Coordinates of C-alpha atoms in Angstrom, one line a residue:
Q1 CA -13.6 107.0 47.4
V2 CA -9.9 106.2 47.2
Q3 CA -8.1 103.4 48.9
L4 CA -4.4 102.7 49.3
V5 CA -3.4 99.1 50.1
E6 CA 0.2 98.2 51.2
S7 CA 1.9 94.9 51.2
G8 CA 5.4 93.5 51.6
G9 CA 6.3 94.3 55.2
G10 CA 7.7 91.7 57.6
L11 CA 10.7 90.6 59.6
V12 CA 14.2 90.6 58.2
Q13 CA 17.7 90.5 59.5
A14 CA 20.0 93.5 59.4
G15 CA 21.6 93.7 56.0
G16 CA 18.6 92.1 54.3
S17 CA 16.1 93.4 51.8
L18 CA 12.3 93.9 51.5
R19 CA 10.1 95.4 48.9
L20 CA 7.0 97.2 49.8
S21 CA 4.1 97.7 47.4
C22 CA 1.1 100.1 47.5
T23 CA -1.8 100.2 45.0
A24 CA -4.3 103.0 44.8
S25 CA -7.8 102.1 43.7
G26 CA -11.2 103.9 43.5
S27 CA -12.5 106.9 41.7
I28 CA -9.0 108.1 40.6
F29 CA -8.7 110.8 38.0
G30 CA -5.0 111.1 38.3
I31 CA -2.1 110.8 40.7
N32 CA 0.2 113.8 41.4
A33 CA 2.6 112.0 43.6
M34 CA 3.0 108.9 45.8
G35 CA 5.4 108.1 48.5
W36 CA 6.3 106.3 51.7
H37 CA 6.5 107.6 55.3
R38 CA 7.3 105.7 58.4
Q39 CA 6.6 106.0 62.1
V40 CA 7.9 104.5 65.3
P41 CA 6.0 104.8 68.6
G42 CA 6.6 108.1 70.3
K43 CA 7.9 109.8 67.2
Q44 CA 6.5 111.9 64.4
R45 CA 5.8 110.3 61.0
E46 CA 8.7 111.0 58.7
L47 CA 9.1 111.0 54.9
V48 CA 11.1 108.1 53.6
A49 CA 10.8 108.6 49.8
H50 CA 8.6 110.4 47.3
I51 CA 8.0 110.2 43.6
T52 CA 6.1 112.7 41.5
S53 CA 4.1 112.2 38.3
D54 CA 7.1 113.2 36.2
G55 CA 9.3 110.7 37.9
S56 CA 11.2 113.0 40.2
T57 CA 12.2 111.4 43.4
N58 CA 13.5 112.5 46.8
Y59 CA 14.7 110.5 49.8
A60 CA 15.3 111.0 53.4
D61 CA 19.1 111.3 54.0
S62 CA 19.0 108.2 56.2
V63 CA 17.9 106.0 53.4
K64 CA 19.7 107.4 50.4
G65 CA 21.7 104.8 48.6
R66 CA 19.8 102.0 50.2
F67 CA 16.2 102.5 49.3
T68 CA 14.7 103.0 45.8
I69 CA 11.2 104.2 45.1
S70 CA 9.5 103.5 41.8
R71 CA 6.1 103.6 40.2
E72 CA 4.1 101.5 37.8
Y73 CA 1.8 104.2 36.4
A74 CA -0.7 101.9 34.6
K75 CA -1.4 100.0 37.9
N76 CA -1.4 103.0 40.2
T77 CA 1.2 101.3 42.2
V78 CA 4.3 102.5 44.0
Y79 CA 7.2 100.3 45.2
L80 CA 9.9 100.8 47.8
Q81 CA 12.9 98.6 47.4
M82 CA 14.7 98.5 50.7
N83 CA 18.3 97.1 50.8
S84 CA 20.9 97.0 53.4
L85 CA 18.3 97.3 56.1
K86 CA 19.3 98.4 59.6
P87 CA 17.5 98.0 62.9
E88 CA 16.8 101.7 62.9
D89 CA 14.6 101.2 59.8
T90 CA 12.2 99.3 62.0
A91 CA 8.8 101.2 61.8
V92 CA 5.3 101.1 60.4
Y93 CA 5.6 102.2 56.8
Y94 CA 2.7 104.1 55.4
C95 CA 1.9 104.7 51.7
H96 CA 0.8 108.2 50.8
G97 CA -0.7 109.6 47.7
I98 CA -1.7 113.0 46.4
I99 CA -4.6 111.9 44.3
R100 CA -7.1 113.7 42.0
T101 CA -10.7 112.5 42.0
T102 CA -13.5 114.1 40.0
L103 CA -14.2 116.2 43.1
R104 CA -10.9 117.3 44.6
V105 CA -7.2 116.8 45.0
G106 CA -6.5 115.2 48.4
D107 CA -4.0 113.4 50.6
Y108 CA -4.7 109.7 51.0
W109 CA -3.0 107.2 53.3
G110 CA -2.7 103.5 53.6
Q111 CA -3.2 101.6 56.8
G112 CA 0.5 100.8 57.2
T113 CA 2.7 97.8 57.1
Q114 CA 5.1 96.8 59.8
V115 CA 8.8 96.4 58.9
T116 CA 11.0 94.9 61.6
V117 CA 14.8 94.6 61.2
S118 CA 16.5 92.4 63.7
S119 CA 20.2 92.9 64.7

């Protein structure tokens, strides 16, 4: 079994910063990629940022220049540094991993962490 556990969400004023963390644990053989998605009620979950095993990154246009994704490979941990936060960044943020176990390669999700940006 694989688990993803997020931390770091909370309430912040517009213009402020937060850092989200997500650690994968369990029967992990390797991690192909990790990333962050977000969802607001009534809307589809959307990709925020993504980082592959070779360090390649991509970002949603709405967060480019404000958010930075990084990985700590030895700890199976991914971070999302969020700066210059806007009220429209308010959402539940979900960690996602494409993870190899001894049995398969699969998509795994965390339970989500709430980020609220007040105006």
